[in-house]
Amino acid sequence: MKRWKRSVIGGLAVIAFLILWEIAMPLRLVKVADISRPSLVVMAFFELAESGEIFPHLVISLKEFIFGFILALIVGIPFGVVLGRYRLPALLLDPLLMALYTMPRMAMMPLLVVWFGIGLGATIAVVFLGAVFPILVNTSVGIKEIDKIWIKAVHSFCGNEWDIFKKVLLPGVVPQMMTGIRLGVGRGLLGMVVSEMYASTAGIGGQIALYGNSFRTTELIALIAVISLLGFFTVDLMRRVEERVRRGRAEV
Amino acid sequence: MVGLLGFVSVWEAAARFELANPVLISSPTSVVLALKNWALSGMLLRDLGTSLWELTVAFGASAIIGIPLGVAMGWNRTTEYALDPFVWLIYSAPLVSFWPLFIIWLGIGVKAIIALAFLFSIVQVIINTMAGVKGIDPVLVRCARSFNASPFDLFFKFILPGALLMIIAGLRLSIGRALIGVVIGELFSSNAGLGFHISYYGARLRFADVFAGLFMIVLVGIFTTQVIRIVEIRLTRWKV
């Protein structure tokens, strides 16, 4: 019932917004700016899809994103576990990590372009940098929040470090880690688009920059919608997974 | 602290003994030198001022608009359901993709940068305020109502203080996001600001200056977050 009401009202609001948008230009509700119209945008989208123009770029973007993100997982999770579990590395690296975590890492773009080369390399690097810190920090916080009693329990049953890791830390950290991964997905996608737009390379971000520079607002909005919905659904998926994981935890 | 010192010395050594190309990685000493030159030329003040101004306007606007919106969404189910899709879309979309649109609408320059930063930061304010208002104990509200509290009283004496912790946490996160927006905007196109400094010298391969710019951005980020943290401590002292 509640669920039903939520989607109906939400849907109605979206439809109202689209109608308002559709009539805004013909009725001159907005001055000067070209805001296009949803119907035109949808048509532009189908044109782009039909001509197949958009797919190679989408594939490139996704490839870059997936590479960078997997790299972030491979580095972020183990580092997070180590930093959460042991004091010395945490004390050593904390200031550095915090500085990097708070810094808008997209600002490193000009450096990355030179270090890793325009295109694939730089984009993967930005996605990695964007995604790795939320994952790492959340994982280490999650590990720190695990009740020490469990670790003591493993010790008193003569368990070794591997047992602690396998039976206490790993299962205990999963919900918090998922939060980090969800945040990382958002940051990674942002990094992907920034990088592609900055260097105007192939990929969906490059296309956005291209259409933006040629003032083709309709196609531009169509592409923005594609990338936004992509972000929306990915993050939503991650949110669902996260909720599922948390719920599983509560039942135990 | 030791870790930071260790990192700096490894960096310096790597550049000195050419373990990595010094042109590409620069070195701490040349970064300090670049910072000094930047400050002495007077450009530092200009860049810092521009960025801080953009940050303040964007952040202020998102607080002024975001908090009432968040309260409305937390207070009224229908409002929440109606605005929910938009908020989540903006929250999860890579917002930079709106940048060319802002340029078409607002022209290259400060306005577009502020718009981008605003968009970055407002969602966080809305989401946190909404969560804070929702988290208020309904018994309290009913109690206030039964003592004939006016909507005005209800808002300023119950809702706002009740949601304060969450709202300020949201503001703290959102100023970080606003900074990201400012930097990205400046990186893409501007003629002043910290992001401009980075992109300008990055294109000229003068990485010491780039690192100096990054350093300043980190400082700004830490500084603004600390300011909000101090406000937070001040405002929530009564809560114990």
Coordinates of N, CA and C in Angstrom, one line a residue, chain B:
Chain B
M1 N 51.8 11.4 11.8 CA 52.7 12.4 11.4 C 54.0 11.9 10.8
V2 N 54.5 10.8 11.4 CA 55.7 10.2 10.9 C 55.4 9.7 9.5
G3 N 54.2 9.2 9.3 CA 53.9 8.7 8.0 C 54.0 9.7 6.9
L4 N 53.5 10.9 7.3 CA 53.4 12.0 6.4 C 54.9 12.5 6.1
L5 N 55.7 12.6 7.1 CA 57.1 12.9 6.9 C 57.8 11.9 6.1
G6 N 57.5 10.6 6.3 CA 58.1 9.6 5.6 C 57.8 9.7 4.1
F7 N 56.5 10.0 3.8 CA 56.0 10.1 2.5 C 56.7 11.3 1.8
V8 N 56.8 12.4 2.5 CA 57.5 13.6 1.9 C 58.9 13.3 1.6
S9 N 59.6 12.6 2.5 CA 61.0 12.4 2.3 C 61.2 11.3 1.2
V10 N 60.4 10.3 1.1 CA 60.5 9.4 0.0 C 60.3 10.1 -1.4
W11 N 59.3 11.0 -1.4 CA 59.0 11.8 -2.6 C 60.2 12.6 -3.0
E12 N 60.8 13.3 -2.0 CA 61.9 14.2 -2.2 C 63.1 13.3 -2.8
A13 N 63.3 12.2 -2.1 CA 64.4 11.3 -2.5 C 64.2 10.8 -3.9
A14 N 63.0 10.4 -4.2 CA 62.7 9.9 -5.5 C 63.0 10.9 -6.6
A15 N 62.7 12.2 -6.3 CA 63.0 13.2 -7.3 C 64.5 13.5 -7.4
R16 N 65.1 13.6 -6.2 CA 66.5 13.9 -6.1 C 67.4 12.9 -6.9
F17 N 67.1 11.6 -6.6 CA 68.0 10.6 -7.2 C 67.4 10.0 -8.5
E18 N 66.4 10.8 -9.0 CA 65.8 10.4 -10.3 C 65.3 9.0 -10.4
L19 N 64.7 8.5 -9.3 CA 64.1 7.2 -9.3 C 62.9 7.2 -10.3
A20 N 62.3 8.4 -10.2 CA 61.2 8.7 -11.2 C 61.5 10.0 -11.8
N21 N 60.9 10.2 -13.0 CA 61.2 11.5 -13.7 C 60.8 12.7 -12.9
P22 N 61.8 13.5 -12.5 CA 61.5 14.7 -11.6 C 60.5 15.7 -12.3
V23 N 60.6 15.7 -13.6 CA 59.6 16.6 -14.3 C 58.2 16.1 -14.0
L24 N 58.0 14.8 -13.9 CA 56.6 14.3 -13.8 C 56.1 14.3 -12.3
I25 N 57.0 14.1 -11.4 CA 56.5 14.0 -10.0 C 56.9 15.2 -9.2
S26 N 57.7 16.1 -9.8 CA 58.1 17.3 -9.0 C 58.8 16.9 -7.7
S27 N 58.9 17.7 -6.7 CA 59.5 17.4 -5.5 C 59.0 18.3 -4.4
P28 N 58.9 17.9 -3.1 CA 58.4 18.8 -2.1 C 59.1 20.2 -2.1
T29 N 60.4 20.2 -2.2 CA 61.0 21.5 -2.2 C 60.6 22.4 -3.3
S30 N 60.5 21.9 -4.5 CA 60.0 22.8 -5.5 C 58.5 23.1 -5.4
V31 N 57.8 22.3 -4.7 CA 56.4 22.6 -4.5 C 56.3 23.8 -3.5
V32 N 57.2 23.7 -2.5 CA 57.2 24.8 -1.5 C 57.6 26.1 -2.2
L33 N 58.6 26.0 -3.1 CA 59.1 27.2 -3.8 C 57.9 27.7 -4.7
A34 N 57.2 26.8 -5.4 CA 56.1 27.2 -6.2 C 55.0 27.9 -5.4
L35 N 54.8 27.4 -4.2 CA 53.8 28.0 -3.3 C 54.2 29.5 -3.0
K36 N 55.5 29.6 -2.7 CA 56.1 30.9 -2.3 C 55.9 31.9 -3.5
N37 N 56.3 31.4 -4.7 CA 56.2 32.3 -5.8 C 54.7 32.7 -6.1
W38 N 53.8 31.7 -5.9 CA 52.4 31.9 -6.1 C 51.9 33.0 -5.2
A39 N 52.3 32.9 -3.9 CA 51.9 33.8 -2.9 C 52.4 35.2 -3.2
L40 N 53.7 35.2 -3.5 CA 54.4 36.5 -3.7 C 53.9 37.3 -4.9
S41 N 53.5 36.5 -5.9 CA 53.0 37.2 -7.1 C 51.6 37.8 -6.9
G42 N 51.0 37.5 -5.8 CA 49.7 38.0 -5.5 C 48.5 37.2 -6.1
M43 N 48.9 36.3 -7.0 CA 47.9 35.5 -7.7 C 47.2 34.5 -6.7
L44 N 47.9 34.1 -5.7 CA 47.4 33.2 -4.7 C 46.1 33.7 -4.1
L45 N 46.3 35.0 -3.7 CA 45.2 35.7 -3.0 C 44.0 35.8 -4.0
R46 N 44.2 36.1 -5.2 CA 43.2 36.2 -6.2 C 42.5 34.9 -6.4
D47 N 43.3 33.8 -6.7 CA 42.7 32.5 -6.9 C 41.9 32.0 -5.7
L48 N 42.5 32.1 -4.6 CA 41.9 31.7 -3.3 C 40.6 32.4 -3.1
G49 N 40.6 33.7 -3.3 CA 39.4 34.6 -3.2 C 38.3 34.1 -4.1
T50 N 38.7 33.9 -5.4 CA 37.7 33.5 -6.4 C 37.0 32.2 -6.0
S51 N 37.9 31.2 -5.6 CA 37.3 29.9 -5.3 C 36.5 30.0 -4.0
L52 N 37.0 30.7 -3.0 CA 36.2 30.8 -1.8 C 34.9 31.5 -2.0
W53 N 34.9 32.5 -2.8 CA 33.7 33.2 -3.1 C 32.6 32.3 -3.8
E54 N 33.1 31.6 -4.8 CA 32.2 30.6 -5.5 C 31.7 29.6 -4.6
L55 N 32.6 29.1 -3.7 CA 32.2 28.1 -2.8 C 31.2 28.6 -1.8
T56 N 31.4 29.8 -1.3 CA 30.5 30.4 -0.3 C 29.1 30.6 -0.9
V57 N 29.0 31.2 -2.1 CA 27.7 31.4 -2.8 C 27.0 30.1 -3.0
A58 N 27.7 29.1 -3.6 CA 27.0 27.9 -3.9 C 26.6 27.2 -2.6
F59 N 27.4 27.2 -1.6 CA 27.1 26.5 -0.4 C 26.0 27.2 0.3
G60 N 26.1 28.5 0.4 CA 25.0 29.3 1.1 C 23.7 29.1 0.4
A61 N 23.7 29.1 -0.9 CA 22.4 28.9 -1.6 C 21.9 27.5 -1.4
S62 N 22.7 26.5 -1.4 CA 22.2 25.2 -1.2 C 21.7 25.0 0.2
A63 N 22.3 25.7 1.2 CA 21.8 25.6 2.6 C 20.4 26.3 2.7
I64 N 20.3 27.5 2.1 CA 19.1 28.3 2.2 C 17.9 27.6 1.5
I65 N 18.2 27.0 0.3 CA 17.1 26.3 -0.4 C 17.0 24.8 0.1
G66 N 18.1 24.2 0.4 CA 18.0 22.8 0.7 C 17.4 22.5 2.0
I67 N 17.7 23.3 3.1 CA 17.1 23.0 4.4 C 15.6 23.0 4.4
P68 N 15.0 24.1 3.9 CA 13.5 24.1 3.9 C 12.9 23.0 3.0
L69 N 13.6 22.7 1.9 CA 13.1 21.6 1.1 C 13.2 20.3 1.8
G70 N 14.3 20.1 2.5 CA 14.5 18.9 3.3 C 13.4 18.8 4.4
V71 N 13.2 19.9 5.1 CA 12.2 19.9 6.1 C 10.8 19.5 5.6
A72 N 10.5 20.1 4.4 CA 9.2 19.9 3.8 C 9.1 18.4 3.5
M73 N 10.2 17.8 3.0 CA 10.1 16.4 2.6 C 10.1 15.5 3.8
G74 N 10.7 15.9 4.9 CA 10.7 15.1 6.0 C 9.3 15.1 6.8
W75 N 8.7 16.3 6.6 CA 7.5 16.5 7.3 C 6.2 16.0 6.7
N76 N 6.2 16.1 5.4 CA 5.0 15.7 4.6 C 5.3 14.6 3.7
R77 N 4.6 13.5 3.8 CA 4.8 12.3 3.0 C 4.6 12.6 1.5
T78 N 3.6 13.3 1.2 CA 3.3 13.6 -0.2 C 4.5 14.3 -0.9
T79 N 4.9 15.4 -0.2 CA 6.1 16.1 -0.7 C 7.2 15.2 -0.9
E80 N 7.5 14.3 0.1 CA 8.6 13.4 0.0 C 8.5 12.5 -1.3
Y81 N 7.3 11.9 -1.4 CA 7.2 11.0 -2.5 C 7.3 11.7 -3.8
A82 N 6.8 13.0 -3.9 CA 6.8 13.7 -5.1 C 8.3 14.1 -5.5
L83 N 9.1 14.5 -4.5 CA 10.4 15.0 -4.9 C 11.5 13.9 -4.9
D84 N 11.1 12.7 -4.3 CA 12.1 11.7 -4.1 C 12.8 11.3 -5.4
P85 N 12.1 11.1 -6.5 CA 12.8 10.6 -7.7 C 13.8 11.7 -8.2
F86 N 13.5 13.0 -8.1 CA 14.4 14.0 -8.5 C 15.6 14.0 -7.7
V87 N 15.4 14.0 -6.3 CA 16.5 14.0 -5.4 C 17.5 12.9 -5.7
W88 N 16.9 11.7 -5.8 CA 17.8 10.5 -6.0 C 18.5 10.5 -7.3
L89 N 17.8 11.0 -8.3 CA 18.5 11.1 -9.6 C 19.7 12.0 -9.6
I90 N 19.5 13.2 -8.9 CA 20.6 14.2 -8.8 C 21.7 13.6 -7.9
Y91 N 21.3 12.9 -6.9 CA 22.2 12.3 -6.0 C 23.1 11.3 -6.7
S92 N 22.6 10.5 -7.5 CA 23.4 9.4 -8.1 C 23.9 9.7 -9.5
A93 N 23.4 10.7 -10.1 CA 23.9 11.0 -11.5 C 25.3 11.6 -11.4
P94 N 26.2 11.3 -12.4 CA 27.5 12.0 -12.4 C 27.2 13.5 -12.9
L95 N 27.1 14.4 -11.9 CA 26.6 15.7 -12.2 C 27.4 16.6 -13.1
V96 N 28.7 16.2 -13.3 CA 29.5 17.0 -14.2 C 28.9 17.0 -15.6
S97 N 28.1 16.0 -15.9 CA 27.6 15.9 -17.3 C 26.7 17.1 -17.5
F98 N 26.2 17.8 -16.5 CA 25.4 19.0 -16.7 C 26.2 20.2 -17.1
W99 N 27.5 20.1 -16.9 CA 28.3 21.2 -17.1 C 28.1 21.9 -18.5
P100 N 28.2 21.2 -19.6 CA 28.0 21.9 -20.9 C 26.6 22.6 -21.0
L101 N 25.6 22.0 -20.3 CA 24.3 22.6 -20.3 C 24.3 24.0 -19.5
F102 N 25.1 24.0 -18.4 CA 25.2 25.2 -17.7 C 25.9 26.3 -18.5
I103 N 26.9 25.8 -19.3 CA 27.6 26.8 -20.1 C 26.7 27.4 -21.1
I104 N 25.8 26.6 -21.7 CA 24.9 27.1 -22.7 C 23.9 28.0 -22.0
W105 N 23.5 27.7 -20.9 CA 22.5 28.5 -20.2 C 23.0 29.8 -19.6
L106 N 24.2 29.6 -18.9 CA 24.7 30.7 -18.1 C 25.9 31.4 -18.6
G107 N 26.5 30.8 -19.6 CA 27.7 31.3 -20.2 C 28.9 30.8 -19.4
I108 N 30.1 30.8 -20.0 CA 31.3 30.4 -19.3 C 31.6 31.4 -18.2
G109 N 32.0 30.9 -17.1 CA 32.3 31.8 -16.0 C 31.8 31.5 -14.7
V110 N 31.8 32.4 -13.8 CA 31.6 32.2 -12.4 C 30.2 31.6 -12.2
K111 N 29.2 32.1 -13.0 CA 27.8 31.6 -12.8 C 27.7 30.2 -13.0
A112 N 28.3 29.7 -14.1 CA 28.2 28.2 -14.4 C 28.9 27.4 -13.3
I113 N 30.0 27.9 -12.8 CA 30.7 27.2 -11.7 C 29.9 27.1 -10.5
I114 N 29.3 28.2 -10.1 CA 28.4 28.3 -8.9 C 27.2 27.3 -9.1
A115 N 26.7 27.3 -10.3 CA 25.5 26.4 -10.5 C 25.9 24.9 -10.3
L116 N 27.1 24.6 -10.9 CA 27.6 23.2 -10.7 C 27.8 22.8 -9.3
A117 N 28.5 23.7 -8.6 CA 28.8 23.5 -7.1 C 27.5 23.4 -6.3
F118 N 26.5 24.3 -6.7 CA 25.2 24.3 -6.0 C 24.5 22.9 -6.2
L119 N 24.5 22.4 -7.4 CA 23.9 21.2 -7.7 C 24.6 20.0 -6.9
F120 N 25.9 20.1 -6.9 CA 26.6 19.1 -6.1 C 26.2 19.1 -4.7
S121 N 26.1 20.3 -4.1 CA 26.0 20.3 -2.6 C 24.5 20.2 -2.1
I122 N 23.6 20.6 -2.9 CA 22.2 20.8 -2.4 C 21.6 19.4 -2.0
V123 N 21.9 18.4 -2.8 CA 21.3 17.1 -2.5 C 21.6 16.6 -1.2
Q124 N 22.9 16.7 -0.8 CA 23.3 16.2 0.5 C 22.6 16.9 1.6
V125 N 22.4 18.3 1.4 CA 21.6 19.0 2.5 C 20.2 18.5 2.6
I126 N 19.6 18.3 1.4 CA 18.2 17.8 1.4 C 18.1 16.5 2.1
I127 N 18.9 15.5 1.7 CA 18.8 14.2 2.2 C 19.0 14.1 3.7
N128 N 20.0 14.8 4.2 CA 20.3 14.8 5.6 C 19.2 15.5 6.4
T129 N 18.7 16.7 5.9 CA 17.7 17.4 6.6 C 16.4 16.5 6.7
M130 N 16.1 15.9 5.6 CA 14.9 15.0 5.6 C 15.1 13.9 6.6
A131 N 16.2 13.2 6.6 CA 16.4 12.1 7.5 C 16.3 12.7 9.0
G132 N 16.9 13.9 9.2 CA 16.9 14.4 10.6 C 15.4 14.7 11.0
V133 N 14.7 15.3 10.1 CA 13.3 15.6 10.5 C 12.5 14.4 10.7
K134 N 12.7 13.4 9.9 CA 12.0 12.1 10.0 C 12.3 11.4 11.3
G135 N 13.6 11.7 11.8 CA 14.0 11.0 13.0 C 13.5 11.6 14.3
I136 N 12.8 12.7 14.2 CA 12.3 13.4 15.4 C 11.2 12.5 16.0
D137 N 11.3 12.4 17.3 CA 10.3 11.6 18.0 C 8.9 12.2 17.8
P138 N 7.9 11.4 17.2 CA 6.6 11.9 17.0 C 5.9 12.3 18.3
V139 N 6.3 11.7 19.4 CA 5.7 12.0 20.7 C 5.9 13.4 21.0
L140 N 7.2 13.9 20.8 CA 7.5 15.3 21.1 C 6.6 16.2 20.3
V141 N 6.4 15.9 19.0 CA 5.6 16.8 18.2 C 4.2 16.8 18.7
R142 N 3.7 15.6 19.1 CA 2.3 15.6 19.6 C 2.2 16.3 20.9
C143 N 3.2 16.2 21.7 CA 3.2 17.0 22.9 C 3.1 18.5 22.6
A144 N 4.0 18.9 21.7 CA 4.0 20.4 21.4 C 2.6 20.8 20.9
R145 N 2.0 19.9 20.0 CA 0.7 20.3 19.5 C -0.3 20.4 20.6
S146 N -0.3 19.5 21.6 CA -1.3 19.5 22.6 C -1.1 20.7 23.5
F147 N 0.1 21.3 23.5 CA 0.2 22.5 24.2 C 0.0 23.7 23.3
N148 N -0.7 23.5 22.2 CA -1.1 24.5 21.4 C 0.0 25.3 20.7
A149 N 1.1 24.6 20.3 CA 2.2 25.3 19.7 C 1.8 25.7 18.3
S150 N 2.2 26.9 17.9 CA 1.9 27.4 16.6 C 2.8 26.7 15.6
P151 N 2.5 26.7 14.3 CA 3.4 26.1 13.4 C 4.8 26.7 13.4
F152 N 4.8 28.0 13.7 CA 6.1 28.7 13.8 C 6.9 28.1 15.0
D153 N 6.3 28.0 16.1 CA 6.9 27.4 17.3 C 7.4 26.0 17.0
L154 N 6.5 25.3 16.4 CA 6.8 23.9 16.1 C 8.1 23.8 15.3
F155 N 8.1 24.7 14.3 CA 9.3 24.6 13.4 C 10.6 25.0 14.1
F156 N 10.5 26.2 14.8 CA 11.8 26.7 15.3 C 12.2 26.1 16.6
K157 N 11.2 25.6 17.4 CA 11.5 25.1 18.7 C 11.6 23.5 18.8
F158 N 11.0 22.9 17.8 CA 11.1 21.4 17.8 C 11.8 20.8 16.6
I159 N 11.3 21.2 15.4 CA 11.8 20.5 14.3 C 13.3 20.9 14.0
L160 N 13.6 22.2 14.0 CA 14.9 22.6 13.7 C 15.9 22.1 14.8
P161 N 15.7 22.3 16.1 CA 16.7 21.7 17.0 C 16.7 20.2 17.0
G162 N 15.6 19.6 16.7 CA 15.6 18.1 16.7 C 16.4 17.6 15.6
A163 N 16.4 18.3 14.5 CA 17.0 17.7 13.3 C 18.4 18.3 13.1
L164 N 18.8 19.2 14.1 CA 20.0 20.0 13.9 C 21.3 19.1 13.7
L165 N 21.4 18.1 14.5 CA 22.6 17.3 14.3 C 22.8 16.7 12.9
M166 N 21.7 16.2 12.4 CA 21.7 15.7 11.0 C 21.9 16.7 10.0
I167 N 21.3 17.9 10.2 CA 21.4 19.0 9.2 C 22.9 19.4 9.1
I168 N 23.5 19.6 10.3 CA 24.9 20.1 10.3 C 25.8 19.0 9.7
A169 N 25.5 17.8 10.0 CA 26.3 16.7 9.4 C 26.2 16.8 7.8
G170 N 25.0 17.1 7.4 CA 24.7 17.2 6.0 C 25.5 18.4 5.4
L171 N 25.5 19.5 6.1 CA 26.2 20.7 5.7 C 27.7 20.4 5.5
R172 N 28.2 19.7 6.5 CA 29.6 19.4 6.5 C 30.0 18.5 5.2
L173 N 29.1 17.6 5.0 CA 29.4 16.8 3.8 C 29.2 17.6 2.5
S174 N 28.2 18.5 2.5 CA 27.8 19.2 1.3 C 28.9 20.2 1.0
I175 N 29.6 20.8 2.0 CA 30.6 21.8 1.6 C 31.7 21.1 0.9
G176 N 32.0 19.8 1.3 CA 33.0 19.1 0.5 C 32.6 18.9 -0.9
R177 N 31.3 18.5 -1.1 CA 30.8 18.3 -2.4 C 30.8 19.6 -3.2
A178 N 30.5 20.7 -2.6 CA 30.5 22.0 -3.2 C 31.9 22.3 -3.7
L179 N 32.9 22.0 -2.9 CA 34.3 22.2 -3.3 C 34.6 21.4 -4.5
I180 N 34.2 20.2 -4.6 CA 34.4 19.3 -5.8 C 33.8 20.0 -7.0
G181 N 32.6 20.5 -6.8 CA 31.9 21.2 -7.9 C 32.7 22.4 -8.4
V182 N 33.2 23.2 -7.4 CA 34.0 24.4 -7.8 C 35.2 24.1 -8.5
V183 N 35.9 23.1 -8.0 CA 37.2 22.7 -8.6 C 37.0 22.2 -10.0
I184 N 36.0 21.3 -10.2 CA 35.8 20.7 -11.5 C 35.4 21.9 -12.5
G185 N 34.5 22.7 -12.0 CA 34.1 23.8 -12.9 C 35.3 24.7 -13.3
E186 N 36.1 25.0 -12.4 CA 37.3 25.8 -12.7 C 38.3 25.1 -13.6
L187 N 38.4 23.8 -13.3 CA 39.3 23.0 -14.1 C 38.8 23.0 -15.6
F188 N 37.5 23.0 -15.8 CA 37.0 22.9 -17.2 C 37.2 24.3 -17.9
S189 N 36.7 25.3 -17.3 CA 36.9 26.6 -17.9 C 36.7 27.7 -17.0
S190 N 37.7 28.5 -16.8 CA 37.7 29.7 -16.0 C 38.9 30.5 -16.2
N191 N 39.0 31.6 -15.6 CA 40.3 32.4 -15.7 C 40.8 32.8 -14.4
A192 N 40.3 32.2 -13.3 CA 40.8 32.4 -12.0 C 40.3 31.3 -11.1
G193 N 41.0 31.1 -10.0 CA 40.6 30.1 -9.0 C 41.6 29.0 -8.9
L194 N 41.5 28.2 -7.9 CA 42.5 27.2 -7.6 C 42.5 26.1 -8.7
G195 N 41.3 25.8 -9.2 CA 41.2 24.8 -10.2 C 41.8 25.3 -11.5
F196 N 41.6 26.6 -11.8 CA 42.2 27.2 -12.9 C 43.7 27.1 -12.9
H197 N 44.3 27.4 -11.7 CA 45.7 27.3 -11.5 C 46.2 25.9 -11.8
I198 N 45.5 24.9 -11.4 CA 46.0 23.6 -11.6 C 45.9 23.2 -13.1
S199 N 44.8 23.6 -13.7 CA 44.7 23.2 -15.1 C 45.6 24.0 -16.0
Y200 N 45.9 25.3 -15.6 CA 46.8 26.2 -16.4 C 48.2 25.6 -16.4
Y201 N 48.7 25.3 -15.2 CA 50.1 24.8 -15.1 C 50.2 23.4 -15.5
G202 N 49.1 22.6 -15.3 CA 49.1 21.2 -15.8 C 49.3 21.2 -17.2
A203 N 48.7 22.1 -18.0 CA 48.8 22.1 -19.4 C 50.2 22.5 -19.8
R204 N 50.9 23.2 -18.9 CA 52.3 23.6 -19.2 C 53.4 22.7 -18.6
L205 N 52.9 21.6 -18.1 CA 53.7 20.6 -17.4 C 54.6 21.2 -16.3
R206 N 54.1 22.2 -15.6 CA 54.8 22.7 -14.5 C 54.1 22.1 -13.2
F207 N 54.6 20.9 -12.9 CA 53.8 20.1 -11.9 C 54.0 20.6 -10.5
A208 N 55.1 21.3 -10.2 CA 55.3 21.9 -8.9 C 54.1 22.8 -8.6
D209 N 53.8 23.6 -9.6 CA 52.6 24.5 -9.4 C 51.3 23.8 -9.2
V210 N 51.2 22.7 -10.0 CA 50.0 21.9 -9.9 C 49.9 21.3 -8.4
F211 N 51.0 20.8 -7.9 CA 50.9 20.3 -6.6 C 50.6 21.4 -5.6
A212 N 51.2 22.6 -5.8 CA 50.9 23.7 -4.9 C 49.4 24.0 -4.9
G213 N 48.8 23.9 -6.1 CA 47.3 24.1 -6.2 C 46.6 23.0 -5.5
L214 N 47.0 21.8 -5.6 CA 46.3 20.7 -4.9 C 46.4 20.9 -3.4
F215 N 47.6 21.3 -3.0 CA 47.9 21.5 -1.6 C 46.9 22.6 -1.0
M216 N 46.7 23.7 -1.8 CA 45.8 24.7 -1.4 C 44.4 24.2 -1.3
I217 N 44.0 23.3 -2.2 CA 42.6 22.8 -2.2 C 42.4 21.9 -1.0
V218 N 43.4 21.1 -0.7 CA 43.3 20.3 0.5 C 43.1 21.2 1.7
L219 N 43.9 22.3 1.8 CA 43.8 23.2 2.9 C 42.4 23.8 3.0
V220 N 41.9 24.2 1.9 CA 40.5 24.8 1.9 C 39.5 23.8 2.3
G221 N 39.7 22.6 1.9 CA 38.8 21.5 2.3 C 38.8 21.3 3.8
I222 N 40.0 21.2 4.3 CA 40.1 20.9 5.7 C 39.6 22.1 6.5
F223 N 40.0 23.3 6.1 CA 39.6 24.5 6.8 C 38.0 24.6 6.8
T224 N 37.4 24.5 5.7 CA 35.9 24.7 5.7 C 35.2 23.6 6.6
T225 N 35.7 22.4 6.5 CA 35.1 21.3 7.3 C 35.3 21.6 8.7
Q226 N 36.5 22.1 9.1 CA 36.8 22.4 10.5 C 35.8 23.5 11.0
V227 N 35.6 24.5 10.2 CA 34.8 25.6 10.6 C 33.4 25.1 10.9
I228 N 32.9 24.2 10.0 CA 31.6 23.7 10.3 C 31.6 22.8 11.5
R229 N 32.7 22.1 11.7 CA 32.7 21.2 12.9 C 32.7 22.1 14.2
I230 N 33.4 23.2 14.2 CA 33.3 24.1 15.3 C 31.9 24.6 15.6
V231 N 31.3 25.0 14.5 CA 29.9 25.5 14.6 C 29.0 24.3 15.2
E232 N 29.3 23.1 14.7 CA 28.5 22.0 15.2 C 28.7 21.8 16.7
I233 N 29.9 21.9 17.2 CA 30.2 21.7 18.6 C 29.5 22.8 19.4
R234 N 29.6 24.0 18.9 CA 28.9 25.1 19.6 C 27.4 24.9 19.7
L235 N 26.8 24.5 18.6 CA 25.4 24.4 18.5 C 24.8 23.2 19.2
T236 N 25.6 22.2 19.4 CA 25.0 21.0 19.9 C 25.5 20.7 21.3
R237 N 26.1 21.7 21.9 CA 26.6 21.5 23.3 C 25.5 21.1 24.3
W238 N 24.3 21.7 24.0 CA 23.2 21.4 25.0 C 22.7 19.9 24.9
K239 N 23.1 19.3 23.8 CA 22.5 18.0 23.6 C 23.2 16.9 24.5
V240 N 24.4 17.1 24.9 CA 25.2 16.2 25.7 C 25.2 14.8 25.0

